[in-house]
CSV table of C-alpha atoms in Angstrom, one decimal:
chain,number,residue,atom,x,y,z
M,722,UNK,CA,37.6,-107.6,15.7
M,723,UNK,CA,38.3,-107.4,12.4
M,724,UNK,CA,41.3,-105.8,10.3
M,725,UNK,CA,38.4,-103.8,8.1
M,726,UNK,CA,36.0,-103.2,11.4
M,727,UNK,CA,38.9,-101.9,13.1
M,728,UNK,CA,39.8,-99.2,9.9
M,729,UNK,CA,35.9,-98.1,9.9
M,730,UNK,CA,35.7,-97.5,13.5
M,731,UNK,CA,39.2,-95.6,13.4
M,732,UNK,CA,38.0,-93.7,10.3
M,733,UNK,CA,34.6,-92.5,12.0
M,734,UNK,CA,36.6,-91.4,15.4
M,735,UNK,CA,39.1,-89.4,13.5
M,736,UNK,CA,35.7,-87.5,11.5
M,737,UNK,CA,34.3,-87.1,14.8
M,738,UNK,CA,37.5,-85.5,16.4
M,739,UNK,CA,38.3,-83.0,13.3
M,740,UNK,CA,34.2,-81.6,13.0
M,741,UNK,CA,34.9,-81.3,17.1
M,742,UNK,CA,38.4,-79.7,16.3
M,743,UNK,CA,37.0,-78.0,13.5
M,744,UNK,CA,34.1,-75.8,15.4
M,745,UNK,CA,36.4,-75.1,18.3
M,746,UNK,CA,38.7,-73.5,16.0
M,747,UNK,CA,35.8,-72.0,14.0
M,748,UNK,CA,34.2,-69.8,17.1
M,749,UNK,CA,38.4,-68.9,18.2
M,750,UNK,CA,38.5,-68.0,14.7
M,751,UNK,CA,35.0,-65.9,14.7
M,752,UNK,CA,36.3,-64.6,18.3
M,753,UNK,CA,39.5,-63.0,17.1
M,754,UNK,CA,37.8,-61.7,14.3
M,755,UNK,CA,34.8,-60.0,16.3
M,756,UNK,CA,37.4,-58.8,19.0
M,757,UNK,CA,39.7,-57.2,16.4
M,758,UNK,CA,36.5,-55.9,14.1
M,759,UNK,CA,34.4,-54.7,16.9
M,760,UNK,CA,35.5,-51.4,17.9
M,761,UNK,CA,35.8,-50.1,14.2
M,762,UNK,CA,31.9,-51.7,13.6
M,763,UNK,CA,31.5,-49.6,17.2
M,764,UNK,CA,32.6,-46.7,14.9
M,765,UNK,CA,31.2,-47.2,11.9
M,766,UNK,CA,27.8,-48.3,13.9
M,767,UNK,CA,28.0,-45.0,16.3
M,768,UNK,CA,29.0,-42.5,12.8
M,769,UNK,CA,26.5,-44.1,10.7
M,770,UNK,CA,23.8,-43.2,13.5
M,771,UNK,CA,25.1,-39.9,13.6
M,772,UNK,CA,25.0,-39.6,9.6
M,773,UNK,CA,21.4,-40.3,9.4
M,774,UNK,CA,20.4,-37.8,12.3
M,775,UNK,CA,22.3,-35.3,10.7
M,776,UNK,CA,20.7,-35.9,7.1
M,777,UNK,CA,16.9,-36.4,9.4
M,778,UNK,CA,18.1,-32.9,10.6
M,779,UNK,CA,18.9,-31.1,7.1
M,780,UNK,CA,15.2,-33.0,6.2
M,781,UNK,CA,13.5,-31.2,9.0
M,782,UNK,CA,14.9,-27.8,8.3
M,783,UNK,CA,14.1,-28.1,4.5
M,784,UNK,CA,10.4,-29.2,5.5
M,785,UNK,CA,10.7,-26.3,7.7
M,786,UNK,CA,11.5,-23.7,5.3
M,787,UNK,CA,8.8,-25.0,3.2
M,788,UNK,CA,6.3,-24.5,5.9
M,789,UNK,CA,7.5,-21.4,6.8
M,790,UNK,CA,7.6,-20.2,3.3
M,791,UNK,CA,4.2,-21.6,3.0
M,792,UNK,CA,3.0,-19.1,6.2
M,793,UNK,CA,4.5,-16.3,5.0
M,794,UNK,CA,2.5,-16.6,1.7
M,795,UNK,CA,-0.8,-16.9,3.4
M,796,UNK,CA,0.2,-13.8,6.4
M,797,UNK,CA,0.7,-11.8,2.7
M,798,UNK,CA,-2.7,-13.1,1.4
M,799,UNK,CA,-4.3,-12.3,4.3
M,800,UNK,CA,-2.6,-8.8,4.8
M,801,UNK,CA,-3.9,-8.2,1.5
M,802,UNK,CA,-7.5,-9.1,2.0
M,803,UNK,CA,-7.4,-7.1,5.3
M,804,UNK,CA,-6.2,-4.0,3.7
M,805,UNK,CA,-8.6,-4.6,0.8
M,806,UNK,CA,-11.6,-4.9,3.5
M,807,UNK,CA,-10.0,-1.9,5.5
M,808,UNK,CA,-10.2,-0.2,1.8
M,809,UNK,CA,-13.5,-0.5,1.3
M,810,UNK,CA,-14.9,0.2,4.8
M,811,UNK,CA,-13.3,3.7,4.3
M,812,UNK,CA,-14.5,4.1,0.8
M,813,UNK,CA,-18.3,3.1,2.1
M,814,UNK,CA,-18.3,5.7,5.2
M,815,UNK,CA,-16.9,8.2,2.9
M,816,UNK,CA,-19.8,7.6,0.3
M,817,UNK,CA,-22.2,7.4,3.2
M,818,UNK,CA,-20.9,10.9,4.7
M,819,UNK,CA,-21.3,12.3,1.0
M,820,UNK,CA,-24.9,11.0,0.7
M,821,UNK,CA,-25.7,12.3,4.2
M,822,UNK,CA,-24.2,15.9,2.8
M,823,UNK,CA,-26.7,15.4,-0.2
M,824,UNK,CA,-23.5,15.9,-2.5
M,825,UNK,CA,-25.4,13.1,-5.1
M,826,UNK,CA,-28.5,15.1,-5.8
M,827,UNK,CA,-26.0,18.1,-7.1
M,828,UNK,CA,-23.2,16.4,-8.9
M,829,UNK,CA,-22.3,12.6,-10.5
M,830,UNK,CA,-19.2,11.6,-9.0
M,831,UNK,CA,-16.6,9.3,-9.4
M,832,UNK,CA,-14.5,8.0,-5.9
M,833,UNK,CA,-10.8,8.1,-6.3
M,834,UNK,CA,-7.9,7.6,-3.9
M,835,UNK,CA,-5.2,9.5,-3.9
M,836,UNK,CA,-1.8,7.5,-4.4
M,837,UNK,CA,0.7,10.2,-4.4
M,838,UNK,CA,1.2,13.8,-3.2
M,839,UNK,CA,3.8,15.7,-5.2
M,840,UNK,CA,3.9,19.0,-2.9
M,841,UNK,CA,7.0,20.5,-4.6
M,842,UNK,CA,4.9,21.0,-7.5
M,843,UNK,CA,1.3,21.2,-5.9
M,844,UNK,CA,-0.1,18.5,-7.6
M,845,UNK,CA,-1.7,14.9,-6.3
M,846,UNK,CA,-2.5,11.9,-7.9
M,847,UNK,CA,-5.2,9.3,-7.9
M,848,UNK,CA,-6.1,5.9,-8.8
M,849,UNK,CA,-8.6,6.4,-11.6
M,850,UNK,CA,-8.1,7.4,-15.3
M,851,UNK,CA,-9.5,7.4,-18.8
M,852,UNK,CA,-10.7,3.8,-18.2
M,853,UNK,CA,-13.1,4.9,-15.2
M,854,UNK,CA,-14.7,8.4,-17.1
M,855,UNK,CA,-12.6,10.8,-16.3
M,856,UNK,CA,-11.6,13.9,-18.4
M,857,UNK,CA,-9.1,16.7,-18.2
M,858,UNK,CA,-10.8,20.2,-16.5
M,859,UNK,CA,-13.0,18.0,-14.2
M,860,UNK,CA,-13.4,19.7,-10.8
M,861,UNK,CA,-12.2,17.3,-7.3
M,862,UNK,CA,-13.6,17.7,-4.0
M,863,UNK,CA,-13.9,16.3,-1.0
M,864,UNK,CA,-17.4,14.9,0.9
M,865,UNK,CA,-17.3,18.2,3.4
M,866,UNK,CA,-17.7,19.9,-0.7
M,867,UNK,CA,-14.0,21.4,-0.4
M,868,UNK,CA,-12.6,22.1,-3.3
M,869,UNK,CA,-9.0,20.2,-4.3
M,870,UNK,CA,-8.4,22.0,-7.6
M,871,UNK,CA,-9.1,20.1,-10.9
M,872,UNK,CA,-7.9,17.4,-13.7
M,873,UNK,CA,-4.2,18.5,-15.5
M,874,UNK,CA,-3.8,15.4,-16.7
M,875,UNK,CA,-5.2,12.0,-17.5
M,876,UNK,CA,-3.8,8.7,-18.3
M,877,UNK,CA,-5.2,5.5,-18.4
M,878,UNK,CA,-5.9,4.1,-15.4
M,879,UNK,CA,-4.8,7.2,-13.0
M,880,UNK,CA,-4.6,11.4,-13.1
M,881,UNK,CA,-3.2,14.4,-11.7
M,882,UNK,CA,-4.5,16.9,-9.8
M,883,UNK,CA,-3.7,20.5,-10.2
M,884,UNK,CA,-3.8,22.1,-6.8
M,885,UNK,CA,-5.8,25.1,-6.5
M,886,UNK,CA,-2.4,26.5,-5.1
M,887,UNK,CA,-0.8,25.8,-8.5
M,888,UNK,CA,1.0,28.9,-9.6
M,889,UNK,CA,-1.0,27.9,-12.9
M,890,UNK,CA,-4.3,27.9,-11.0
M,891,UNK,CA,-6.6,31.0,-11.0
M,892,UNK,CA,-10.3,31.5,-10.8
M,893,UNK,CA,-12.7,33.5,-9.1
M,894,UNK,CA,-14.2,33.5,-6.0
M,895,UNK,CA,-16.8,34.9,-3.8
M,896,UNK,CA,-16.4,36.0,-0.1
M,897,UNK,CA,-18.7,35.7,2.6
M,898,UNK,CA,-18.1,38.3,5.4
M,899,UNK,CA,-19.6,39.0,8.1
M,900,UNK,CA,-21.9,41.8,6.4
M,901,UNK,CA,-23.2,38.9,4.2
M,902,UNK,CA,-22.5,41.7,1.5
M,903,UNK,CA,-21.1,40.3,-2.6
M,904,UNK,CA,-17.7,40.6,-2.9
M,905,UNK,CA,-16.1,38.8,-5.9
M,906,UNK,CA,-11.5,38.4,-6.7
M,907,UNK,CA,-9.8,36.4,-8.2
M,908,UNK,CA,-8.0,33.6,-6.3
M,909,UNK,CA,-4.2,33.4,-7.4
M,910,UNK,CA,-2.3,30.0,-6.6
M,911,UNK,CA,1.4,30.8,-5.7
M,912,UNK,CA,2.6,27.4,-5.0
M,913,UNK,CA,3.6,25.4,-2.3
M,914,UNK,CA,0.0,25.1,-1.2
M,915,UNK,CA,-0.5,29.5,-1.0
M,916,UNK,CA,-3.8,31.1,-2.6
M,917,UNK,CA,-3.8,35.1,-2.8
M,918,UNK,CA,-6.6,36.8,-3.3
M,919,UNK,CA,-6.5,39.7,-5.8
M,920,UNK,CA,-8.4,42.7,-7.3
M,921,UNK,CA,-10.3,43.3,-5.0
M,922,UNK,CA,-11.6,46.7,-4.7
M,923,UNK,CA,-10.3,48.9,-1.7
M,924,UNK,CA,-13.3,50.0,-0.5
M,925,UNK,CA,-14.8,46.3,0.4
M,926,UNK,CA,-14.3,45.4,3.9
M,927,UNK,CA,-12.2,42.0,4.5
M,928,UNK,CA,-11.3,40.5,7.6
M,929,UNK,CA,-9.6,37.7,8.8
M,930,UNK,CA,-12.0,34.3,8.9
M,931,UNK,CA,-14.0,35.3,6.0
M,932,UNK,CA,-15.0,32.4,4.0
M,933,UNK,CA,-13.9,31.9,0.2
M,934,UNK,CA,-16.1,30.0,-2.4
M,935,UNK,CA,-16.4,29.4,-6.0
M,936,UNK,CA,-18.6,31.4,-8.6
M,937,UNK,CA,-19.0,30.4,-12.2
M,938,UNK,CA,-18.5,33.8,-13.2
M,939,UNK,CA,-15.5,31.8,-15.6
M,940,UNK,CA,-17.4,28.9,-15.6
M,941,UNK,CA,-13.8,27.0,-14.2
M,942,UNK,CA,-15.6,25.7,-11.1
M,943,UNK,CA,-19.2,24.9,-10.0
M,944,UNK,CA,-20.5,27.5,-7.7
M,945,UNK,CA,-20.5,27.5,-4.1
M,946,UNK,CA,-17.7,24.9,-3.2
M,947,UNK,CA,-15.6,25.6,-0.6
M,948,UNK,CA,-12.2,27.4,-1.2
M,949,UNK,CA,-11.0,28.9,1.9
M,950,UNK,CA,-10.9,31.9,4.6
M,951,UNK,CA,-9.3,34.7,4.5
M,952,UNK,CA,-5.7,35.5,6.2
M,953,UNK,CA,-3.7,38.3,6.1
M,954,UNK,CA,-5.1,41.3,3.8
M,955,UNK,CA,-3.2,43.9,2.5
M,956,UNK,CA,-4.8,47.5,1.7
M,957,UNK,CA,-3.2,50.3,0.1
M,958,UNK,CA,-4.2,54.2,-0.2
M,959,UNK,CA,-2.3,54.0,-3.5
M,960,UNK,CA,-3.9,51.4,-4.6
M,961,UNK,CA,-7.4,50.6,-6.0
M,962,UNK,CA,-7.5,47.2,-5.4
M,963,UNK,CA,-6.3,45.7,-1.8
M,964,UNK,CA,-4.7,41.9,-1.6
M,965,UNK,CA,-5.6,38.9,0.8
M,966,UNK,CA,-3.7,35.1,1.7
M,967,UNK,CA,-6.7,32.4,1.4
M,968,UNK,CA,-5.7,29.2,3.9
M,969,UNK,CA,-6.9,27.0,1.6
M,970,UNK,CA,-9.2,24.5,3.4
M,971,UNK,CA,-7.5,21.1,1.5
M,972,UNK,CA,-4.7,21.9,3.8
M,973,UNK,CA,-6.7,20.5,6.1
M,974,UNK,CA,-8.6,18.3,5.0
M,975,UNK,CA,-6.5,16.1,1.8
M,976,UNK,CA,-7.8,13.5,2.8
M,977,UNK,CA,-6.9,10.0,0.9
M,978,UNK,CA,-11.0,9.5,-0.6
M,979,UNK,CA,-11.7,12.2,-3.0
M,980,UNK,CA,-14.2,12.6,-5.4
M,981,UNK,CA,-14.4,13.7,-9.2
M,982,UNK,CA,-17.2,16.1,-10.2
M,983,UNK,CA,-18.0,14.0,-13.7
M,984,UNK,CA,-21.6,16.1,-14.6
M,985,UNK,CA,-19.8,19.8,-14.9
M,986,UNK,CA,-17.8,20.6,-18.1
M,987,UNK,CA,-15.7,23.6,-17.3
M,988,UNK,CA,-15.5,26.1,-20.2
M,989,UNK,CA,-12.1,26.2,-22.3
M,990,UNK,CA,-10.6,29.7,-22.9
M,991,UNK,CA,-11.7,31.4,-25.8
């Protein structure tokens, strides 16, 4: 073997040895690196997994909150629609009952809904006003032709009823007793849902339970509307007149649905 060939062989051998050693040492370096960093990588991986799960939980909670809000909105809309349907059914039923009593033959009616009561002041608020053709002085009744009172104040979209028991209220009435005789007197509101009958001649026979109706003498209300019935009667030998309590029917029948009589114009006081 020549010197040149020997040198070439030696160079190749050294190169192969270096490659082998490099691979061995590289694997050892990698092994040492992984041995040192693996616990850290494991902690970071698990932490990242937990953080990812935490973020996923936050997103799910946010989505659930949005979904819950949408469901609440839909439920509110549903309840609102059901409430409207219930009110319409109630109004339709009241109208049917009014038609059965033939109220539409006697009066032109506006159906209204009670939206508030001021029992201390003997007032009732209703859901319609000037826009629906309501004006002051119009009588208000139930479907049974029970008189509630009259329109005292009109606003754009609602009105206030002056109850018969209000102290400002006074009107002529007729009493029907068992003898079917015609007895006339004056009904005066006393407040606190109470009405008193006045100026009944002492010789007239009044009894508890006699029915009281409106009359057209003063032109305040239409004739024949139910007012109430006689309660306690007070008669004195020294007075030319007797008095009695009137138990108003509207105390038992003040329903949520009422009727305003549109085609009756009360006479104004001169």
